[in-house]
Structures are given as C-alpha cells and as structure tokens.
Amino acid sequence: MSEEEQTFDDRLKYLIESQCDVDNVCTAYTLVATIQNFVTAEEKFFTICPPEQVTSTTIGLLESASAAEKLRIARQLLQDE
C-alpha cells in the first residue's frame, strides 16, 4: 500500500506499532488530545478511534488508561512523602 493509499487510521496504527516490539500488533486504540481555542481560551477534548471499533472497546481503553494514570500519580505521591 502506497503512502497515498494509507488511511489516517492506518498511519496511527503504524505509529503505535513502531513504538512497540516487532511481534506486537495494534488491535484497538483511542487517541485523546486537548484542544484550546486561543481566542476564547475554551478547552475541549478531541478523540478519535478506528471507525470499526465498538464503543465498549473505546470506553474500556479510556477507563484503563485513566486507572493506570491515577495509580502512577498515587505511587509518585507516596514516593515523595
């Protein structure tokens, strides 16, 4: 598949897989970013996931990432005490 034929989804999967061991394959993802309007200073979330991905998978990924980040922060706070 040429670069022109690759979809945005294909490029995101390639980016994710390029950060992992060669024997890993991206089966699901959710990309989350914060977007700020520089005129109004309003912030909102931008999210994207593969079009064929079911909602329960997306929600599960978001909940897992949230729990992992909370655990990381808690460990850091305990370590700092």
mmCIF file of C-alpha atoms in Angstrom:
data_model
loop_
_atom_site.group_PDB
_atom_site.id
_atom_site.type_symbol
_atom_site.label_atom_id
_atom_site.label_comp_id
_atom_site.label_asym_id
_atom_site.label_seq_id
_atom_site.Cartn_x
_atom_site.Cartn_y
_atom_site.Cartn_z
ATOM 1 C CA MET A 1 0.000 0.000 0.000
ATOM 2 C CA SER A 2 1.455 3.337 -1.016
ATOM 3 C CA GLU A 3 1.607 6.286 1.340
ATOM 4 C CA GLU A 4 -1.190 7.988 -0.612
ATOM 5 C CA GLU A 5 -3.427 4.932 -0.169
ATOM 6 C CA GLN A 6 -2.925 4.735 3.583
ATOM 7 C CA THR A 7 -5.808 5.997 5.661
ATOM 8 C CA PHE A 8 -5.386 8.130 8.754
ATOM 9 C CA ASP A 9 -6.298 5.026 10.768
ATOM 10 C CA ASP A 10 -3.513 3.021 9.067
ATOM 11 C CA ARG A 11 -0.967 5.738 9.843
ATOM 12 C CA LEU A 12 -1.983 5.888 13.518
ATOM 13 C CA LYS A 13 -1.728 2.110 13.831
ATOM 14 C CA TYR A 14 1.709 2.214 12.172
ATOM 15 C CA LEU A 15 2.849 4.939 14.592
ATOM 16 C CA ILE A 16 1.656 2.939 17.606
ATOM 17 C CA GLU A 17 3.204 -0.305 16.357
ATOM 18 C CA SER A 18 6.505 1.444 15.591
ATOM 19 C CA GLN A 19 6.846 2.210 19.307
ATOM 20 C CA CYS A 20 6.497 -1.468 20.306
ATOM 21 C CA ASP A 21 8.321 -4.729 19.789
ATOM 22 C CA VAL A 22 8.111 -6.122 16.273
ATOM 23 C CA ASP A 23 5.825 -9.003 17.337
ATOM 24 C CA ASN A 24 3.074 -6.659 18.610
ATOM 25 C CA VAL A 25 0.081 -5.556 16.546
ATOM 26 C CA CYS A 26 -2.271 -2.674 17.335
ATOM 27 C CA THR A 27 -5.797 -4.119 17.621
ATOM 28 C CA ALA A 28 -7.557 -1.091 19.135
ATOM 29 C CA TYR A 29 -6.713 2.470 20.054
ATOM 30 C CA THR A 30 -8.191 5.735 21.249
ATOM 31 C CA LEU A 31 -6.311 8.958 20.669
ATOM 32 C CA VAL A 32 -7.178 11.764 23.098
ATOM 33 C CA ALA A 33 -5.910 15.338 22.864
ATOM 34 C CA THR A 34 -6.789 18.633 24.491
ATOM 35 C CA ILE A 35 -7.629 21.391 22.045
ATOM 36 C CA GLN A 36 -7.637 25.055 23.101
ATOM 37 C CA ASN A 37 -9.213 27.942 21.229
ATOM 38 C CA PHE A 38 -6.650 30.751 21.505
ATOM 39 C CA VAL A 39 -9.318 33.432 21.023
ATOM 40 C CA THR A 40 -11.778 32.272 23.710
ATOM 41 C CA ALA A 41 -9.377 30.117 25.803
ATOM 42 C CA GLU A 42 -12.042 27.405 25.724
ATOM 43 C CA GLU A 43 -10.606 23.883 26.027
ATOM 44 C CA LYS A 44 -12.176 20.674 24.836
ATOM 45 C CA PHE A 45 -11.177 17.091 24.186
ATOM 46 C CA PHE A 46 -10.512 15.721 20.722
ATOM 47 C CA THR A 47 -10.850 11.933 20.456
ATOM 48 C CA ILE A 48 -10.531 9.559 17.549
ATOM 49 C CA CYS A 49 -10.643 5.788 17.206
ATOM 50 C CA PRO A 50 -10.922 3.338 14.307
ATOM 51 C CA PRO A 51 -14.352 3.500 12.631
ATOM 52 C CA GLU A 52 -14.905 -0.240 13.079
ATOM 53 C CA GLN A 53 -14.068 -0.163 16.814
ATOM 54 C CA VAL A 54 -17.069 -0.776 19.070
ATOM 55 C CA THR A 55 -17.963 1.758 21.755
ATOM 56 C CA SER A 56 -17.341 -0.661 24.623
ATOM 57 C CA THR A 57 -13.731 -1.120 23.484
ATOM 58 C CA THR A 58 -13.168 2.631 23.326
ATOM 59 C CA ILE A 59 -14.676 3.166 26.785
ATOM 60 C CA GLY A 60 -12.618 0.281 28.169
ATOM 61 C CA LEU A 61 -9.405 1.781 26.790
ATOM 62 C CA LEU A 62 -10.209 5.190 28.287
ATOM 63 C CA GLU A 63 -11.062 3.695 31.698
ATOM 64 C CA SER A 64 -7.918 1.553 31.727
ATOM 65 C CA ALA A 65 -5.701 4.496 30.829
ATOM 66 C CA SER A 66 -7.356 6.640 33.496
ATOM 67 C CA ALA A 67 -6.856 3.977 36.171
ATOM 68 C CA ALA A 68 -3.219 3.435 35.176
ATOM 69 C CA GLU A 69 -2.501 7.173 35.303
ATOM 70 C CA LYS A 70 -4.162 7.524 38.723
ATOM 71 C CA LEU A 71 -2.034 4.638 40.012
ATOM 72 C CA ARG A 72 1.131 6.225 38.614
ATOM 73 C CA ILE A 73 0.325 9.541 40.306
ATOM 74 C CA ALA A 74 -0.516 7.846 43.619
ATOM 75 C CA ARG A 75 2.764 5.922 43.585
ATOM 76 C CA GLN A 76 4.679 9.120 42.864
ATOM 77 C CA LEU A 77 2.942 10.929 45.739
ATOM 78 C CA LEU A 78 3.720 8.075 48.138
ATOM 79 C CA GLN A 79 7.324 8.012 46.972
ATOM 80 C CA ASP A 80 7.654 11.767 47.542
ATOM 81 C CA GLU A 81 6.474 11.525 51.183
#
